[in-house]
Structure formats: structure tokens, C-alpha cells
Coordinates of C-alpha atoms in Angstrom, one line a residue:
M1 CA 0.1 -0.3 -0.2
E2 CA 1.3 3.4 -0.8
A3 CA 1.4 5.8 2.2
G4 CA -1.1 8.2 0.1
E5 CA -3.8 5.7 0.2
M6 CA -4.1 5.6 3.7
P7 CA -7.7 6.0 5.1
A8 CA -7.9 9.4 7.0
V9 CA -10.5 11.1 8.8
T10 CA -11.3 14.8 8.6
L11 CA -11.1 17.1 11.9
A12 CA -12.7 20.3 12.1
G13 CA -11.0 23.0 9.8
D14 CA -11.0 20.1 7.1
V15 CA -7.6 19.0 8.7
S16 CA -7.0 15.2 7.5
M17 CA -5.4 12.7 9.8
P18 CA -4.2 9.4 8.8
I19 CA -6.3 6.9 10.6
V20 CA -3.6 4.5 11.7
G21 CA -0.5 6.6 13.7
F22 CA 2.7 5.5 15.5
G23 CA 2.4 6.1 19.3
T24 CA 5.7 7.0 21.3
W25 CA 4.5 6.6 24.9
Q26 CA 7.7 5.2 27.0
L27 CA 10.0 5.4 24.1
G28 CA 12.8 7.8 24.7
G29 CA 16.2 8.8 23.5
E30 CA 17.9 6.5 20.7
Q31 CA 15.3 4.1 21.1
A32 CA 12.7 6.8 20.4
Y33 CA 14.4 7.8 17.4
Q34 CA 15.1 4.7 15.9
A35 CA 11.3 3.5 16.2
V36 CA 9.8 6.9 14.6
R37 CA 12.2 6.5 11.8
Q38 CA 11.8 3.1 11.2
A39 CA 7.9 3.6 11.4
L40 CA 8.0 6.5 8.8
E41 CA 10.3 4.5 6.6
S42 CA 7.5 1.7 6.9
G43 CA 5.2 4.3 5.7
Y44 CA 3.2 5.8 8.5
R45 CA 2.5 9.2 8.0
H46 CA 1.1 10.0 11.5
I47 CA 3.6 10.5 14.7
D48 CA 1.9 11.1 18.2
T49 CA 4.1 12.4 20.7
A50 CA 3.7 14.7 24.1
T51 CA 5.5 16.8 26.2
N52 CA 5.7 14.3 29.1
Y53 CA 7.1 12.1 27.0
G54 CA 10.3 13.6 26.5
N55 CA 11.1 12.5 23.2
E56 CA 9.8 15.3 20.9
Q57 CA 13.4 16.0 19.8
E58 CA 14.1 12.7 18.8
V59 CA 10.5 12.8 16.8
G60 CA 11.8 16.0 15.0
R61 CA 15.1 14.5 14.4
A62 CA 13.8 11.2 13.1
L63 CA 11.1 13.3 10.6
R64 CA 14.3 15.2 9.2
D65 CA 16.6 12.3 8.9
T66 CA 13.9 10.6 6.5
G67 CA 13.8 13.5 4.2
L68 CA 10.3 13.8 4.4
A69 CA 8.6 17.2 3.7
R70 CA 6.9 18.3 7.0
G71 CA 3.5 18.6 5.3
E72 CA 3.7 14.8 4.6
V73 CA 3.4 13.8 8.0
F74 CA 0.5 14.8 10.4
I75 CA 2.2 15.5 13.9
T76 CA 0.3 15.4 17.1
T77 CA 1.9 16.5 20.6
K78 CA 0.2 17.2 23.7
A79 CA 0.4 19.9 26.6
P80 CA 0.6 18.7 30.2
P81 CA -2.0 19.8 32.8
S82 CA 0.5 21.7 34.4
A83 CA 0.7 23.9 31.3
A84 CA -2.5 25.5 32.3
G85 CA -1.7 29.4 32.4
R86 CA 1.3 29.0 30.2
E87 CA 0.1 27.4 27.1
R88 CA 1.8 29.9 24.6
E89 CA 5.2 28.8 26.5
A90 CA 4.3 25.3 26.0
I91 CA 3.7 25.4 22.6
T92 CA 6.8 27.1 21.6
A93 CA 8.8 24.7 23.5
S94 CA 7.1 21.6 21.9
L95 CA 7.5 23.5 18.0
N96 CA 11.3 24.3 19.2
A97 CA 12.1 20.6 20.5
L98 CA 10.3 19.1 17.4
G99 CA 12.0 21.6 14.9
V100 CA 8.9 22.5 13.3
D101 CA 6.6 25.6 12.6
Y102 CA 3.3 24.0 13.5
V103 CA 1.7 20.7 14.4
D104 CA -1.2 19.3 12.8
L105 CA -3.2 18.6 16.6
W106 CA -2.4 19.6 19.8
L107 CA -4.2 18.2 22.6
V108 CA -4.5 18.9 26.5
H109 CA -3.0 15.9 27.9
W110 CA -5.3 15.4 30.8
P111 CA -8.1 17.4 32.4
P112 CA -6.3 20.0 34.8
A113 CA -6.9 18.9 38.3
G114 CA -9.5 16.7 36.9
R115 CA -11.4 19.8 35.7
A116 CA -12.4 20.8 32.1
A117 CA -10.3 24.0 32.5
P118 CA -12.2 26.3 30.1
P119 CA -9.6 29.1 30.0
M120 CA -7.0 26.7 29.1
W121 CA -9.2 25.5 26.1
R122 CA -9.7 29.4 25.4
E123 CA -5.7 29.4 24.9
F124 CA -5.7 26.3 22.9
L125 CA -8.2 28.3 20.4
A126 CA -6.1 31.6 20.4
V127 CA -3.0 29.3 19.4
R128 CA -4.7 27.5 17.0
D129 CA -5.7 31.0 15.2
R130 CA -2.3 31.8 15.3
G131 CA -1.6 29.0 12.9
L132 CA 1.0 27.4 15.3
V133 CA -1.4 24.3 15.3
R134 CA -3.8 22.9 13.0
A135 CA -6.3 21.5 15.1
I136 CA -6.8 21.3 18.8
G137 CA -8.4 18.6 21.3
V138 CA -8.1 17.0 24.5
S139 CA -7.1 13.5 25.9
N140 CA -8.7 11.8 28.5
Y141 CA -11.8 14.1 28.9
R142 CA -15.0 13.0 30.1
T143 CA -18.2 13.7 27.8
D144 CA -19.7 16.0 30.5
Q145 CA -16.3 17.9 30.4
I146 CA -16.3 18.1 26.8
D147 CA -19.7 19.7 27.1
E148 CA -18.4 22.2 29.5
L149 CA -15.6 23.4 26.9
I150 CA -18.5 23.6 24.3
E151 CA -20.4 25.4 26.6
A152 CA -18.1 27.9 27.5
T153 CA -16.6 28.5 23.9
G154 CA -19.2 27.3 21.6
Q155 CA -16.4 25.1 19.9
P156 CA -16.1 21.4 20.4
P157 CA -12.5 19.5 20.7
A158 CA -11.6 18.0 17.3
V159 CA -10.5 15.2 19.1
N160 CA -10.6 13.0 22.5
Q161 CA -7.9 10.7 22.5
I162 CA -8.8 8.0 25.0
P163 CA -8.0 4.1 25.6
W164 CA -9.8 2.0 23.2
S165 CA -9.8 -1.6 22.6
P166 CA -12.6 -4.3 21.9
A167 CA -12.9 -4.9 25.7
Q168 CA -13.4 -0.9 26.1
H169 CA -15.8 -0.6 23.1
D170 CA -18.5 2.4 24.0
P171 CA -21.0 2.7 21.2
G172 CA -22.7 4.9 23.5
R173 CA -19.8 7.1 24.1
L174 CA -18.6 7.1 20.3
A175 CA -22.2 8.1 19.3
D176 CA -22.3 10.9 21.9
S177 CA -18.8 12.3 20.7
R178 CA -19.6 12.0 17.2
D179 CA -22.7 14.0 17.6
R180 CA -20.7 16.9 19.1
G181 CA -18.5 16.7 16.2
V182 CA -15.7 14.9 18.3
V183 CA -13.3 12.1 16.7
V184 CA -12.8 9.3 19.3
E185 CA -8.7 8.5 18.8
G186 CA -8.1 5.3 20.5
Y187 CA -4.8 4.8 22.4
S188 CA -3.0 1.9 24.2
P189 CA -5.4 -0.5 21.7
L190 CA -3.2 -3.6 22.2
K191 CA -2.4 -3.2 25.9
G192 CA -6.2 -2.8 26.8
T193 CA -6.9 -6.3 24.7
H194 CA -6.4 -10.1 25.9
L195 CA -4.2 -11.2 23.1
R196 CA -5.3 -14.9 23.5
D197 CA -8.7 -14.4 23.3
R198 CA -10.2 -17.5 21.6
L199 CA -12.7 -15.5 19.2
L200 CA -9.6 -13.1 18.2
V201 CA -7.2 -15.9 17.4
E202 CA -10.0 -17.6 15.5
I203 CA -10.6 -14.6 13.5
A204 CA -6.6 -14.3 12.8
D205 CA -6.1 -17.5 12.0
G206 CA -9.0 -17.0 9.3
H207 CA -7.4 -14.1 7.6
Q208 CA -4.0 -15.5 8.2
V209 CA -3.1 -12.4 9.9
T210 CA -2.0 -11.9 13.7
V211 CA -4.2 -10.9 16.6
P212 CA -3.1 -7.3 16.6
Q213 CA -3.7 -6.9 13.1
V214 CA -7.4 -7.9 13.9
V215 CA -7.6 -5.2 16.4
L216 CA -6.1 -2.5 14.6
R217 CA -8.3 -3.1 11.7
W218 CA -11.3 -3.2 14.1
H219 CA -10.4 0.1 14.7
V220 CA -10.1 1.3 11.6
Q221 CA -13.4 -0.2 10.1
H222 CA -15.1 1.3 13.0
G223 CA -13.6 4.9 12.0
I224 CA -11.8 5.1 15.1
P225 CA -8.1 6.5 14.4
V226 CA -5.7 4.4 16.3
I227 CA -2.0 4.9 17.5
P228 CA -0.3 1.4 18.3
K229 CA 3.4 1.3 20.0
S230 CA 6.2 -0.7 19.5
A231 CA 10.0 -0.7 19.8
N232 CA 10.3 -3.6 17.5
P233 CA 10.8 -3.2 13.9
G234 CA 8.9 -6.0 12.5
R235 CA 6.1 -5.4 14.8
I236 CA 5.9 -1.8 13.5
K237 CA 5.8 -3.0 10.2
E238 CA 3.1 -5.5 11.0
N239 CA 1.3 -3.0 12.9
F240 CA 0.7 -0.8 9.7
D241 CA -0.1 -4.0 7.0
L242 CA -3.8 -3.7 7.9
F243 CA -5.1 -3.2 4.2
G244 CA -4.8 -6.4 2.4
F245 CA -7.8 -7.9 4.6
S246 CA -11.0 -7.0 5.9
L247 CA -13.4 -8.0 8.6
S248 CA -16.9 -9.1 7.9
E249 CA -19.8 -7.4 9.5
D250 CA -20.3 -10.8 11.7
E251 CA -16.5 -10.7 12.9
M252 CA -17.0 -7.0 13.7
A253 CA -20.4 -7.6 15.7
R254 CA -18.7 -10.5 17.5
I255 CA -15.4 -8.6 18.6
D256 CA -17.9 -5.4 19.7
G257 CA -19.3 -8.2 22.0
L258 CA -16.1 -8.5 23.7
S259 CA -16.9 -5.5 25.8
K260 CA -20.0 -7.4 27.2
E261 CA -17.9 -10.3 28.4

């Protein structure tokens, strides 16, 4: 599959985000650099990092060393809740570490002090309007907290990045998010999955793929952007190789049912 053929979701502001990205949580130093470079060379065009991951510099170096144009790669980073009140400083530090003029998506990593924090959201809107980020969103927010941001500003987050897997599948929450114009993006898709589950093994065997590939393909067919992470070159490639097979409606429904077990 050519990189240009990667399915994408459209965020607010007509920003296109590749549906499969590469997560970098817990990757640091040279390992982060090598993993991100491997991902980019394997065809990923969506990289997810965060201030708190401490690897923005390595992500930026890997991007530069692959020779890819900045506009070819979708970059997400996240501001820690401690950045509340100093949002401009936080995005400036991220841009400097990454070595880029803008990021494609900037998220509030966690609700500050467990609260929605509309003042922080207003500053995110201002940073977006200055062109330093193309889209803004949140991570680990509840629906009622998103409603508080919408009520305060009239503008929903483009994305809510939350843990997602077959066991955590919540059709109601997904529908509520989509009703508000919020894209649910799943993280820790494999960590949250029992990879030896009999049903998943059966489906994987039927398609001659691995269980992780089935889980990631399930996300894709639900239209849920997903960001698997690995430092293993073989697994990095495998996690991107999702487009040579598709799950049937029955298989999708049976996987959905794992959330009820």
C-alpha cells in the first residue's frame, strides 16, 4: 500500500488525519529516534508524541533524517495539565523541540486537576488561530467535560484521545462524541486487549494475520483513529499492514461483543 492511500478522518477545519498513527509513549532517547524513523520508513505518516513523553526532539530528528517534507507527516503533541496558564510557552517549547513551525494536532493531555478547564481551552483556540497548530483537542476527557468546553466557547475539541480496545468498546460514548463533532482516537489498543482471546485468535487465523492486526483493523473499520506503539521493527511494520484484509460485519459484531464479557 502506498502511503498516499492511507484512509484518513477529517477533523474540524478540514484537517485530514491518517487513521493509523505511531504512538511513542514510553519510548525515549535513541530508541525513540530509531522507532519513529522505522515507522516513517515503513509508511506511517502520523506520529503521536507529548511534552510529558520527553521525546519530541527525537521525533523531530527522525522526521528530518527521513527527508520527508513537513507537510507529508501528521504530528500530534500534547500539553501537560501543568501548562494551564502558560499555554503559549508550552507550544513554543514543543515546536522548538520538534524543530517544526506548526503541529497538526495539539491536545490537552489530561484535564487539569481533573477539571475541564475552559480558560486553558480558550488559550488553545487562540494558539490555533495564530496558525501554530492546525487542530486542537483533548485527551482523557469525559463527555460532560467536553460539554463544559463547548458551553464556554462554542467550539468542541476536534479529537478526544482515550484508551480504546474491543474490551473497552462503548458505542454510546462513540455516538455521543460524534454527535458533538468530536473524533474519538484510541490509544493503548493492544495493551487493553487480551491477545490470546479465543475469538480474536480464530478470526486472525481465518485471515492469516495476527491478533494485533485484527484489533487494529477493527478500529479502522469503526472509523476510530488508532496509534499502536512498538520498538520492535517487525511489529512496527506489522501494525501498519492492515489493508490487505477486511473484517466481515459478523466478525465486527462478534468483536464488539467482547466489551460485554
